């Protein structure tokens, strides 16, 4: 279903500090013709909500009918855009005010969804929710129960469109549990204070509700839908916000992302047939389905009436006018297997009618040989299609597993490199030259593996992008049950690519095993270093003991020598006395 992006303009009231500064309104509104005028420029939108329009009126008039499209299997996006302090978060209700009259779009939509689900007796619903924040080009999972630095997730693309591997999706069964998820995620958002807004959102936030819908009487009839509620960070003029430090850098990053989004909106609004580059920013990649893709989308353009904000207000109006020209193509998101079965059934019925139309005699139908051949080929291709779908699902599952393993492997290699550096620094003075040389060789080997792992990762990403691109092209082509030479050649190429992917997967597994071996070798080297240090310490202790024994022996020798000398002196004195007495006696006798 082709439909343009709808735009609802919402004008907030003048704020107290603006009135105190003498600001006046620079806008003229004509609600009956849905038009607003600023200076000599007039703009017409799908909805124009003046300053006195309530939150409920905005939701009831512009958003509620789009919410009903979810139950038909269509994707829906509500996107709030405007300068900082223009009322985006208030309009969306991301802060989930407890006052009924202040409730924004998100809580009102959530209540309507569960009210419809509770009253629907024909369909069964499975509902999940997620909440992500894009801050400084890093995507954070706001519902992950981890420290923020561990909540970074990345964007991938496959045949289903944009996917975020590892994103937390919480099953919800009521409006209350859904809004609890909203509150939990909102607490983790990046905010800052500027001269324009004391609680300025410094990030883009996307709150998503997923619906899987199955018919109770026939489980093969199934649909799915996504409801994106986007609260963009406000565009800023840095001179007016007086931002410094981190807030200044945040403002630059915010404006950069919004500038890239503006380029995409301009290209889509002009109906350009050229390639639209969504990859320049993560913000445009996240909004790829919502702008020019498979969704019903409404932009809530929030503006300030103050003449001091004349430039920003005019910029927002021009931005919204371009968005109004974007054409989306919303389609029902049916279960793939169910849709394929229904398609084959329709083709089968058509073939039967064609056979009957070609006539027959009585109740017997004459079937031309080419129809029999076609019927056989249909059976063969149906079986082949089933096998390919199963193989494709298995390969994609393995690819996601290998991606996670590859990321883990990358972290382990980095940790191993750091640990090796620490070991070199700590034991270089105690180990011999040969052992240090072995450690240096081990470090060089680790760096080689790290480079090889990076090359392999780039090769795998290139192959995945190529496969996804060709698969997307194939899904938009009509199915022809008769293969021509080009189709056969294409199948052969697909088979070759499958073999290449298997080789890459095997190569990755081999490298994982090699890194495990190196990790073990490194641990052995560390153990060897520890054992050497322990032996040296034991030898040093033994030498200390031996030194003390020698010192004690030396003291004993000195003491014994002194004792012997004293004894010898005493003996000598005794001999001298005896000799003196002998001499005296000899003289008397003579």
Coordinates of C-alpha atoms in Angstrom, one line a residue:
X1 CA 0.0 0.0 0.0
X2 CA 1.6 3.2 -1.2
X3 CA 1.3 6.1 1.2
X4 CA 3.1 9.4 1.9
X5 CA 4.6 10.2 5.3
X6 CA 2.1 12.2 7.3
X7 CA 3.2 15.3 9.2
X8 CA 1.5 16.7 12.3
X9 CA 2.7 20.2 13.3
X10 CA 2.6 20.9 17.0
X11 CA 3.2 24.4 18.4
X12 CA 4.1 24.7 22.1
X13 CA 3.1 27.7 24.2
X14 CA 5.5 30.5 25.0
X15 CA 7.5 29.6 28.1
X16 CA 7.7 32.0 31.1
X17 CA 11.3 32.9 30.6
X18 CA 10.6 33.7 26.9
X19 CA 7.7 36.0 27.9
X20 CA 9.9 37.7 30.5
X21 CA 12.5 38.4 27.8
X22 CA 9.8 40.1 25.7
X23 CA 9.4 37.3 23.1
X24 CA 6.3 37.3 21.0
X25 CA 4.8 34.8 18.6
X26 CA 6.2 34.8 15.1
X27 CA 3.6 32.4 13.7
X28 CA 0.1 32.7 12.2
X29 CA -2.0 29.5 12.3
X30 CA -5.0 28.6 10.1
X31 CA -6.2 25.4 11.6
X32 CA -9.2 25.1 9.3
X33 CA -7.0 24.8 6.3
X34 CA -4.1 23.1 8.3
X35 CA -1.7 25.9 7.5
X36 CA 0.9 27.9 9.4
X37 CA 2.6 31.1 8.2
X38 CA 6.0 32.5 9.3
X39 CA 7.3 35.7 7.8
X40 CA 6.3 35.3 4.1
X41 CA 6.5 31.5 4.1
X42 CA 3.3 29.4 4.3
X43 CA 3.3 25.7 5.1
X44 CA 0.5 23.2 4.8
X45 CA 0.5 19.9 6.7
X46 CA -1.8 16.9 7.4
X47 CA -2.5 18.3 10.9
X48 CA -1.8 21.6 12.6
X49 CA -2.1 21.7 16.4
X50 CA -2.0 25.1 18.0
X51 CA -0.7 26.0 21.5
X52 CA -4.0 25.2 23.3
X53 CA -4.5 21.7 21.8
X54 CA -4.4 18.9 24.5
X55 CA -2.3 15.7 24.5
X56 CA -5.4 13.7 24.1
X57 CA -6.6 15.6 21.0
X58 CA -3.2 15.2 19.4
X59 CA -3.3 11.4 19.9
X60 CA -6.9 10.9 19.0
X61 CA -6.6 13.0 15.8
X62 CA -3.3 12.0 14.4
X63 CA -2.0 8.7 15.9
X64 CA -4.9 6.5 17.0
X65 CA -6.0 5.4 13.5
X66 CA -2.4 4.4 12.7
X67 CA -2.3 2.2 15.8
X68 CA -5.2 0.2 14.4
X69 CA -3.0 -0.7 11.3
X70 CA -0.8 -2.8 13.6
X71 CA -3.5 -5.4 14.0
X72 CA -3.7 -5.8 10.2
X73 CA 0.0 -6.7 10.1
X74 CA 1.5 -3.3 9.1
X75 CA 4.5 -1.6 10.6
X76 CA 3.9 1.9 12.1
X77 CA 6.3 4.6 13.1
X78 CA 5.7 7.8 15.1
X79 CA 8.7 10.2 14.9
X80 CA 9.1 13.4 16.9
X81 CA 11.4 16.0 15.5
X82 CA 12.2 19.6 16.4
X83 CA 14.7 21.9 18.1
X84 CA 15.8 21.4 21.7
X85 CA 13.1 22.5 24.1
X86 CA 10.3 22.3 21.6
X87 CA 8.2 19.7 23.4
X88 CA 9.2 16.4 21.6
X89 CA 9.7 14.3 24.8
X90 CA 6.5 15.8 26.3
X91 CA 4.5 15.0 23.1
X92 CA 5.8 11.4 22.9
X93 CA 5.4 10.8 26.6
X94 CA 8.8 9.1 26.9
X95 CA 8.9 10.4 30.5
X96 CA 5.5 8.8 31.2
X97 CA 3.8 11.4 33.3
X98 CA 1.5 10.2 36.0
X99 CA -1.0 13.0 35.3
X100 CA -3.7 11.7 33.0
X101 CA -4.0 15.0 31.0
X102 CA -0.2 15.0 30.5
X103 CA 0.1 11.5 29.1
X104 CA 1.8 11.5 25.8
X105 CA 1.5 9.4 22.7
X106 CA 3.4 6.3 23.9
X107 CA 1.3 5.5 27.1
X108 CA -2.0 6.2 25.3
X109 CA -1.0 4.0 22.3
X110 CA 0.1 1.2 24.7
X111 CA -3.2 1.3 26.5
X112 CA -5.2 1.1 23.2
X113 CA -3.1 -1.8 22.0
X114 CA -3.8 -3.9 25.1
X115 CA -7.4 -2.9 25.1
X116 CA -7.8 -4.2 21.6
X117 CA -5.9 -7.4 22.4
X118 CA -8.1 -8.2 25.4
X119 CA -11.3 -7.8 23.3
X120 CA -10.1 -9.8 20.2
X121 CA -11.5 -13.3 20.2
X122 CA -10.3 -14.2 16.7
X123 CA -6.5 -13.6 16.9
X124 CA -3.9 -14.6 19.5
X125 CA -1.1 -12.1 20.3
X126 CA 2.5 -12.3 21.5
X127 CA 3.9 -8.9 22.4
X128 CA 7.5 -7.9 23.2
X129 CA 9.2 -4.6 23.7
X130 CA 12.7 -3.1 23.3
X131 CA 14.3 0.2 24.0
X132 CA 17.5 1.6 22.4
X133 CA 19.4 4.8 22.6
X134 CA 21.8 6.3 20.0
X135 CA 24.3 8.4 21.8
X136 CA 27.5 9.7 20.0
X137 CA 27.0 7.1 17.3
X138 CA 27.0 4.3 19.8
X139 CA 23.8 2.2 20.1
X140 CA 22.9 1.2 23.7
X141 CA 20.4 -1.4 24.9
X142 CA 18.5 0.4 27.6
X143 CA 16.7 -2.7 28.8
X144 CA 19.8 -4.8 29.4
X145 CA 20.5 -5.4 33.1
X146 CA 24.2 -4.5 32.8
X147 CA 26.5 -1.5 33.3
X148 CA 26.0 0.9 30.4
X149 CA 29.5 0.3 28.9
X150 CA 28.5 -3.4 28.5
X151 CA 25.2 -2.6 26.8
X152 CA 26.6 -1.5 23.4
X153 CA 24.9 -3.3 20.5
X154 CA 25.4 -3.1 16.7
X155 CA 23.3 -3.0 13.6
X156 CA 23.1 -5.7 11.0
X157 CA 21.0 -6.2 7.8
X158 CA 19.5 -9.3 6.4
X159 CA 16.6 -10.2 4.1
X160 CA 14.1 -9.1 6.8
X161 CA 15.7 -5.6 7.0
X162 CA 17.5 -4.0 9.9
X163 CA 18.2 -6.3 12.9
X164 CA 20.2 -5.8 16.1
X165 CA 21.7 -9.1 17.3
X166 CA 21.7 -9.5 21.1
X167 CA 19.1 -6.8 21.7
X168 CA 17.0 -7.3 24.8
X169 CA 13.3 -8.0 24.0
X170 CA 11.1 -8.3 27.0
X171 CA 7.8 -10.1 26.8
X172 CA 4.9 -8.0 28.1
X173 CA 1.3 -8.9 28.9
X174 CA -0.2 -5.6 30.0
X175 CA 0.0 -1.9 29.6
X176 CA 1.5 -1.6 33.1
X177 CA 4.4 -4.0 32.4
X178 CA 5.0 -2.3 29.0
X179 CA 5.2 1.2 30.6
X180 CA 7.5 -0.2 33.3
X181 CA 9.9 -1.1 30.5
X182 CA 9.5 2.4 29.2
X183 CA 10.3 3.9 32.6
X184 CA 13.3 1.6 33.2
X185 CA 14.8 2.5 29.8
X186 CA 14.1 6.3 30.2
X187 CA 16.1 6.3 33.5
X188 CA 19.2 5.3 31.5
X189 CA 19.0 7.9 28.8
X190 CA 21.6 10.6 28.4
X191 CA 20.4 14.0 29.4
X192 CA 22.1 17.4 29.9
X193 CA 21.3 21.0 30.8
X194 CA 21.6 23.8 28.3
X195 CA 20.5 27.4 28.1
X196 CA 17.5 26.2 26.0
X197 CA 16.4 23.3 28.1
X198 CA 17.3 22.3 31.7
X199 CA 16.6 18.6 30.9
X200 CA 17.7 18.3 27.3
X201 CA 17.7 14.8 25.8
X202 CA 21.3 14.2 24.4
X203 CA 20.4 11.1 22.5
X204 CA 18.0 9.6 20.0
X205 CA 15.6 7.0 21.6
X206 CA 13.5 4.4 19.9
X207 CA 10.9 2.4 21.9
X208 CA 9.6 -0.5 19.9
X209 CA 6.7 -2.8 20.4
X210 CA 6.6 -6.1 18.5
X211 CA 3.4 -8.0 17.8
X212 CA 3.2 -11.6 16.6
X213 CA -0.4 -12.3 15.6
X214 CA -1.7 -15.8 14.9
X215 CA -5.2 -16.9 14.0
X216 CA -6.7 -19.1 16.7
X217 CA -8.6 -21.3 14.3
X218 CA -5.7 -21.7 11.9
X219 CA -2.1 -21.4 13.1
X220 CA -0.8 -21.2 9.5
X221 CA -2.3 -17.7 9.2
X222 CA 0.1 -15.5 11.0
X223 CA 1.3 -11.9 10.8
X224 CA 3.7 -9.6 12.6
X225 CA 4.0 -5.9 13.1
X226 CA 6.5 -3.4 14.6
X227 CA 5.5 -0.1 16.3
X228 CA 8.5 2.3 16.5
X229 CA 8.1 5.3 18.7
X230 CA 11.0 7.6 18.0
X231 CA 12.1 10.6 20.2
X232 CA 14.9 12.4 18.4
X233 CA 17.4 14.6 20.2
X234 CA 16.8 18.3 19.5
X235 CA 18.7 20.2 16.8
X236 CA 20.8 22.9 18.4
X237 CA 22.5 26.2 17.6
X238 CA 25.5 26.0 19.9
X239 CA 25.7 29.7 20.4
X240 CA 22.2 29.8 21.9
X241 CA 22.5 26.7 24.1
X242 CA 25.8 27.9 25.7
X243 CA 27.0 24.3 25.8
X244 CA 30.5 23.6 26.9
X245 CA 32.6 20.5 27.4
X246 CA 30.8 17.2 26.9
X247 CA 27.5 19.0 26.1
X248 CA 29.2 20.9 23.4
X249 CA 30.5 17.7 21.8
X250 CA 27.1 16.1 22.2
X251 CA 25.5 19.0 20.3
X252 CA 27.9 18.6 17.5
X253 CA 27.2 14.8 17.2
X254 CA 23.4 15.4 17.4
X255 CA 23.5 18.0 14.6
X256 CA 25.7 15.7 12.5
X257 CA 23.3 12.8 12.8
X258 CA 20.3 15.1 12.0
X259 CA 22.1 16.6 9.0
X260 CA 22.6 13.1 7.6
X261 CA 18.9 12.4 8.3
X262 CA 18.0 15.6 6.5
X263 CA 20.0 14.6 3.4
X264 CA 18.1 11.3 3.3
X265 CA 14.7 13.0 3.7
X266 CA 15.6 15.5 1.0
X267 CA 16.6 12.8 -1.4
X268 CA 13.4 10.7 -0.7
X269 CA 11.2 13.8 -0.8
X270 CA 12.5 14.8 -4.3
X271 CA 11.6 11.3 -5.5
X272 CA 15.2 10.7 -6.6
X273 CA 15.8 7.4 -8.4
X274 CA 19.4 7.5 -7.3
X275 CA 20.7 5.2 -4.6
X276 CA 19.7 6.4 -1.1
X277 CA 22.7 6.0 1.2
X278 CA 21.3 5.1 4.6
X279 CA 24.7 3.9 5.8
X280 CA 26.2 7.3 6.5
X281 CA 24.7 7.3 10.0
X282 CA 23.3 4.7 12.4
X283 CA 20.3 7.0 12.9
X284 CA 19.3 6.7 9.2
X285 CA 19.9 3.0 9.2
X286 CA 17.6 2.6 12.2
X287 CA 14.9 4.6 10.4
X288 CA 15.4 2.9 7.0
X289 CA 12.1 1.1 7.1
X290 CA 10.2 4.1 8.5
X291 CA 11.4 6.6 5.8
X292 CA 10.8 5.3 2.3
X293 CA 10.3 1.7 3.4
X294 CA 7.7 -0.7 4.8
X295 CA 5.7 1.3 7.3
X296 CA 3.0 3.8 8.0
X297 CA 4.9 6.8 9.3
X298 CA 3.8 10.1 10.9
X299 CA 6.2 12.8 11.9
X300 CA 5.3 15.0 14.9
X301 CA 7.1 18.3 14.1
X302 CA 7.4 20.3 17.3
X303 CA 8.2 24.0 17.1
X304 CA 8.5 27.1 19.3
X305 CA 6.4 30.2 18.5
X306 CA 8.9 32.6 20.1
X307 CA 10.4 35.1 17.6
X308 CA 13.8 34.4 19.3
X309 CA 13.6 30.9 17.8
X310 CA 12.6 32.2 14.3
X311 CA 15.5 30.5 12.5
X312 CA 15.1 27.1 14.2
X313 CA 11.3 27.1 13.7
X314 CA 11.6 27.9 10.0
X315 CA 14.3 25.2 9.6
X316 CA 11.9 22.6 11.3
X317 CA 9.0 23.6 9.0
X318 CA 11.2 23.2 5.9
X319 CA 12.4 19.8 7.2
X320 CA 8.8 18.7 7.8
X321 CA 7.7 19.9 4.4
X322 CA 10.3 17.7 2.7
X323 CA 9.3 14.7 4.9
X324 CA 5.7 15.1 3.8
X325 CA 6.7 14.2 0.2
X326 CA 8.3 10.9 1.1
X327 CA 6.4 7.8 -0.2
X328 CA 6.4 4.6 1.9
X329 CA 5.2 1.2 0.7
X330 CA 3.6 -0.5 3.6
X331 CA 2.9 -4.2 3.2
X332 CA 1.4 -6.8 5.4
X333 CA 4.1 -8.7 7.3
X334 CA 2.9 -12.3 6.8
X335 CA 4.7 -15.4 8.1
X336 CA 7.0 -16.4 5.3
X337 CA 6.1 -20.1 5.3
X338 CA 2.4 -19.4 5.4
X339 CA 2.8 -16.8 2.6
X340 CA 4.7 -19.3 0.4
X341 CA 2.2 -22.0 1.0
X342 CA -0.7 -19.6 0.1
X343 CA 1.2 -18.5 -3.1
X344 CA 1.8 -22.1 -4.2
X345 CA -1.9 -22.9 -3.5
X346 CA -3.0 -20.0 -5.7
X347 CA -0.6 -21.1 -8.5
X348 CA -1.9 -24.7 -8.2
X349 CA -5.6 -23.5 -8.5
X350 CA -4.7 -21.3 -11.5
X351 CA -3.0 -24.3 -13.2
X352 CA -6.1 -26.5 -12.6
X353 CA -8.3 -23.8 -14.1
X354 CA -6.0 -23.5 -17.1
X355 CA -6.2 -27.2 -17.6
X356 CA -10.0 -27.2 -17.4
X357 CA -10.2 -24.2 -19.7
X358 CA -8.3 -26.1 -22.4
X359 CA -11.1 -28.6 -22.5
X360 CA -11.7 -32.4 -22.3
X361 CA -14.2 -35.1 -23.1
X362 CA -16.9 -35.7 -20.5
X363 CA -15.4 -35.9 -17.0
X364 CA -12.0 -36.8 -18.5
X365 CA -9.6 -33.9 -18.9
X366 CA -7.0 -34.0 -21.7
X367 CA -3.7 -32.8 -20.2
X368 CA -1.1 -31.6 -22.7
X369 CA 2.4 -33.1 -22.2
X370 CA 3.9 -29.6 -21.4
X371 CA 1.5 -29.3 -18.5
X372 CA 2.6 -32.7 -17.1
X373 CA 6.2 -31.5 -17.4
X374 CA 5.3 -28.2 -15.7
X375 CA 3.6 -30.1 -12.9
X376 CA 6.6 -32.3 -12.3
X377 CA 8.9 -29.3 -12.3
X378 CA 6.6 -27.5 -9.8
X379 CA 6.8 -30.5 -7.4
X380 CA 10.6 -30.6 -7.9
X381 CA 11.0 -26.9 -7.3
X382 CA 8.7 -26.9 -4.3
X383 CA 10.8 -29.6 -2.7
X384 CA 14.0 -27.7 -3.7
X385 CA 12.5 -24.5 -2.3
X386 CA 11.7 -26.2 1.0
X387 CA 15.2 -27.5 1.3
X388 CA 16.8 -24.2 0.4
X389 CA 14.6 -22.3 3.0
X390 CA 15.6 -24.8 5.6
X391 CA 19.3 -24.6 4.6
X392 CA 19.1 -20.8 4.5
X393 CA 17.6 -20.6 8.0
X394 CA 20.3 -23.0 9.3
X395 CA 23.1 -21.0 7.7
X396 CA 21.8 -17.7 9.1
X397 CA 21.6 -19.2 12.6
X398 CA 25.1 -20.5 12.3
X399 CA 26.2 -17.1 10.9
X400 CA 24.8 -15.3 14.0
X401 CA 26.4 -17.8 16.3
X402 CA 29.8 -17.4 14.5
X403 CA 29.5 -13.6 14.7
X404 CA 29.1 -13.9 18.5
X405 CA 32.0 -16.4 18.6
X406 CA 34.1 -14.1 16.4
X407 CA 33.5 -11.1 18.7
X408 CA 34.4 -13.3 21.8
X409 CA 37.5 -14.5 19.9
X410 CA 38.6 -10.9 19.1
X411 CA 38.3 -10.0 22.8
X412 CA 40.3 -13.0 23.9
X413 CA 43.1 -12.2 21.4
X414 CA 43.2 -8.6 22.6
X415 CA 43.4 -9.8 26.2
X416 CA 46.0 -12.4 25.3
X417 CA 48.1 -9.6 23.7
X418 CA 47.8 -7.4 26.7
X419 CA 48.7 -10.3 29.1
X420 CA 51.7 -11.2 27.0
X421 CA 52.9 -7.6 27.2
X422 CA 52.5 -7.7 31.0
X423 CA 54.4 -11.0 31.2
X424 CA 57.3 -9.5 29.1
X425 CA 57.5 -6.4 31.3
X426 CA 57.4 -8.4 34.6
X427 CA 59.8 -11.2 33.9
X428 CA 62.3 -9.7 31.4
X429 CA 64.8 -9.1 34.2
X430 CA 64.6 -12.6 35.6
X431 CA 64.4 -14.8 32.5
X432 CA 67.2 -15.8 30.3
X433 CA 67.7 -14.5 26.8
X434 CA 66.3 -17.6 25.2
X435 CA 63.1 -17.5 27.2
X436 CA 62.6 -13.8 26.4
X437 CA 63.1 -14.6 22.7
X438 CA 60.4 -17.3 22.9
X439 CA 58.0 -14.9 24.5
X440 CA 58.7 -12.3 21.8
X441 CA 58.0 -14.9 19.1
X442 CA 54.8 -15.8 20.9
X443 CA 53.7 -12.1 20.9
X444 CA 54.5 -11.8 17.1
X445 CA 52.4 -14.9 16.5
X446 CA 49.5 -13.4 18.4
X447 CA 49.7 -10.2 16.4
X448 CA 49.7 -12.3 13.1
X449 CA 46.6 -14.2 14.3
X450 CA 44.9 -10.9 15.2
X451 CA 45.6 -9.5 11.7
X452 CA 44.4 -12.7 10.1
X453 CA 41.2 -12.7 12.2
X454 CA 40.4 -9.1 11.1
X455 CA 40.9 -10.0 7.5
X456 CA 38.6 -13.0 7.8
X457 CA 36.0 -10.9 9.5
X458 CA 36.1 -8.4 6.6
X459 CA 35.8 -11.2 4.1
X460 CA 32.8 -12.7 5.9
X461 CA 31.1 -9.2 6.1
X462 CA 31.6 -8.7 2.4
X463 CA 30.1 -12.1 1.6
X464 CA 27.1 -11.5 3.9
X465 CA 26.4 -8.1 2.3
X466 CA 26.6 -9.6 -1.1
X467 CA 24.2 -12.5 -0.2
X468 CA 21.7 -10.1 1.4
X469 CA 21.7 -7.7 -1.6
X470 CA 21.1 -10.5 -4.0
X471 CA 18.5 -12.1 -1.8
X472 CA 16.6 -8.8 -1.5
X473 CA 16.6 -8.5 -5.3
X474 CA 15.3 -12.0 -5.7
X475 CA 12.5 -11.5 -3.3
X476 CA 11.1 -8.6 -5.4
X477 CA 11.2 -10.7 -8.6
X478 CA 8.1 -12.7 -9.7
X479 CA 8.4 -16.4 -9.4
X480 CA 8.7 -18.3 -12.6
X481 CA 8.3 -22.1 -12.3
X482 CA 10.3 -22.8 -15.4
X483 CA 14.1 -22.3 -15.1
X484 CA 15.9 -20.7 -18.0
X485 CA 19.7 -20.8 -18.6
X486 CA 20.2 -17.6 -16.6
X487 CA 18.3 -19.1 -13.6
X488 CA 20.3 -22.3 -13.7
X489 CA 23.5 -20.3 -13.9
X490 CA 22.3 -18.2 -10.9
X491 CA 21.6 -21.4 -8.9
X492 CA 25.1 -22.7 -9.7
X493 CA 26.6 -19.4 -8.4
X494 CA 24.5 -19.6 -5.3
X495 CA 25.9 -23.1 -4.7
X496 CA 29.4 -21.9 -5.1
X497 CA 28.8 -19.1 -2.7
X498 CA 27.4 -21.6 -0.2
X499 CA 30.6 -23.6 -0.5
X500 CA 32.7 -20.4 0.0
X501 CA 30.7 -19.5 3.1
X502 CA 31.3 -23.1 4.5
X503 CA 35.0 -22.7 3.9
X504 CA 35.1 -19.4 5.7
X505 CA 33.2 -20.9 8.6
X506 CA 35.6 -23.9 8.8
X507 CA 38.5 -21.5 8.6
X508 CA 37.1 -19.5 11.5
X509 CA 36.7 -22.6 13.5
X510 CA 40.3 -23.6 12.9
X511 CA 41.5 -20.2 14.0
X512 CA 39.5 -20.4 17.2
X513 CA 41.2 -23.8 17.9
X514 CA 44.6 -22.2 17.2
X515 CA 43.9 -19.3 19.6
X516 CA 42.9 -21.8 22.3
X517 CA 46.2 -23.6 21.8
X518 CA 48.1 -20.3 22.1
X519 CA 46.1 -19.4 25.2
X520 CA 47.2 -22.8 26.7
X521 CA 50.8 -22.2 25.7
X522 CA 50.8 -18.7 27.2
X523 CA 49.4 -20.1 30.5
X524 CA 52.2 -22.7 30.5
X525 CA 54.8 -20.0 29.9
X526 CA 53.3 -18.0 32.8
X527 CA 53.4 -21.1 35.0
X528 CA 57.1 -21.7 33.9
X529 CA 58.0 -18.1 34.8
X530 CA 56.3 -18.4 38.2
X531 CA 58.2 -21.7 38.9
X532 CA 61.5 -20.2 37.9
X533 CA 60.9 -17.2 40.3
X534 CA 59.9 -19.6 43.1
X535 CA 63.1 -21.7 42.5
X536 CA 65.2 -18.6 42.6
X537 CA 63.6 -17.5 45.8
X538 CA 64.2 -20.9 47.4
X539 CA 67.9 -20.8 46.3
X540 CA 68.2 -17.4 47.8
X541 CA 66.8 -18.5 51.1
X542 CA 69.1 -21.5 51.2
X543 CA 72.1 -19.2 50.6
X544 CA 71.0 -17.0 53.5
X545 CA 70.9 -20.1 55.8
X546 CA 74.3 -21.2 54.6
X547 CA 75.7 -17.7 55.2
X548 CA 74.4 -17.7 58.8
X549 CA 76.0 -21.1 59.4
X550 CA 79.4 -20.0 58.1
X551 CA 79.2 -16.8 60.2
X552 CA 78.5 -19.0 63.3
X553 CA 81.4 -21.3 62.5
X554 CA 83.7 -18.3 62.1
X555 CA 82.7 -17.0 65.5
X556 CA 83.4 -20.5 67.0
X557 CA 86.8 -20.7 65.4
X558 CA 87.8 -17.3 66.7
X559 CA 86.6 -18.2 70.2
X560 CA 88.5 -21.5 70.2
X561 CA 91.7 -19.8 68.9
X562 CA 91.5 -17.2 71.7
X563 CA 91.0 -20.0 74.3
X564 CA 94.1 -21.9 72.9
X565 CA 96.3 -18.7 73.0
X566 CA 95.2 -18.0 76.6
X567 CA 96.1 -21.6 77.6
X568 CA 99.4 -21.5 75.9
X569 CA 100.2 -18.1 77.6
X570 CA 99.4 -19.6 81.0
X571 CA 101.6 -22.7 80.3
X572 CA 104.4 -20.4 79.1
X573 CA 104.2 -18.4 82.4
X574 CA 104.2 -21.6 84.4
X575 CA 107.3 -22.8 82.6
X576 CA 109.0 -19.5 83.0
X577 CA 108.3 -19.6 86.8
X578 CA 109.6 -23.1 87.0
X579 CA 112.7 -22.2 85.0
X580 CA 113.3 -19.2 87.3
X581 CA 113.0 -21.3 90.4
X582 CA 115.3 -23.9 88.9
X583 CA 117.9 -21.2 88.2
X584 CA 117.6 -19.9 91.8
X585 CA 118.1 -23.4 93.2
X586 CA 121.1 -24.0 90.9
X587 CA 122.8 -20.8 92.0
X588 CA 122.4 -21.7 95.8
X589 CA 123.9 -25.1 95.3
X590 CA 126.9 -23.9 93.5

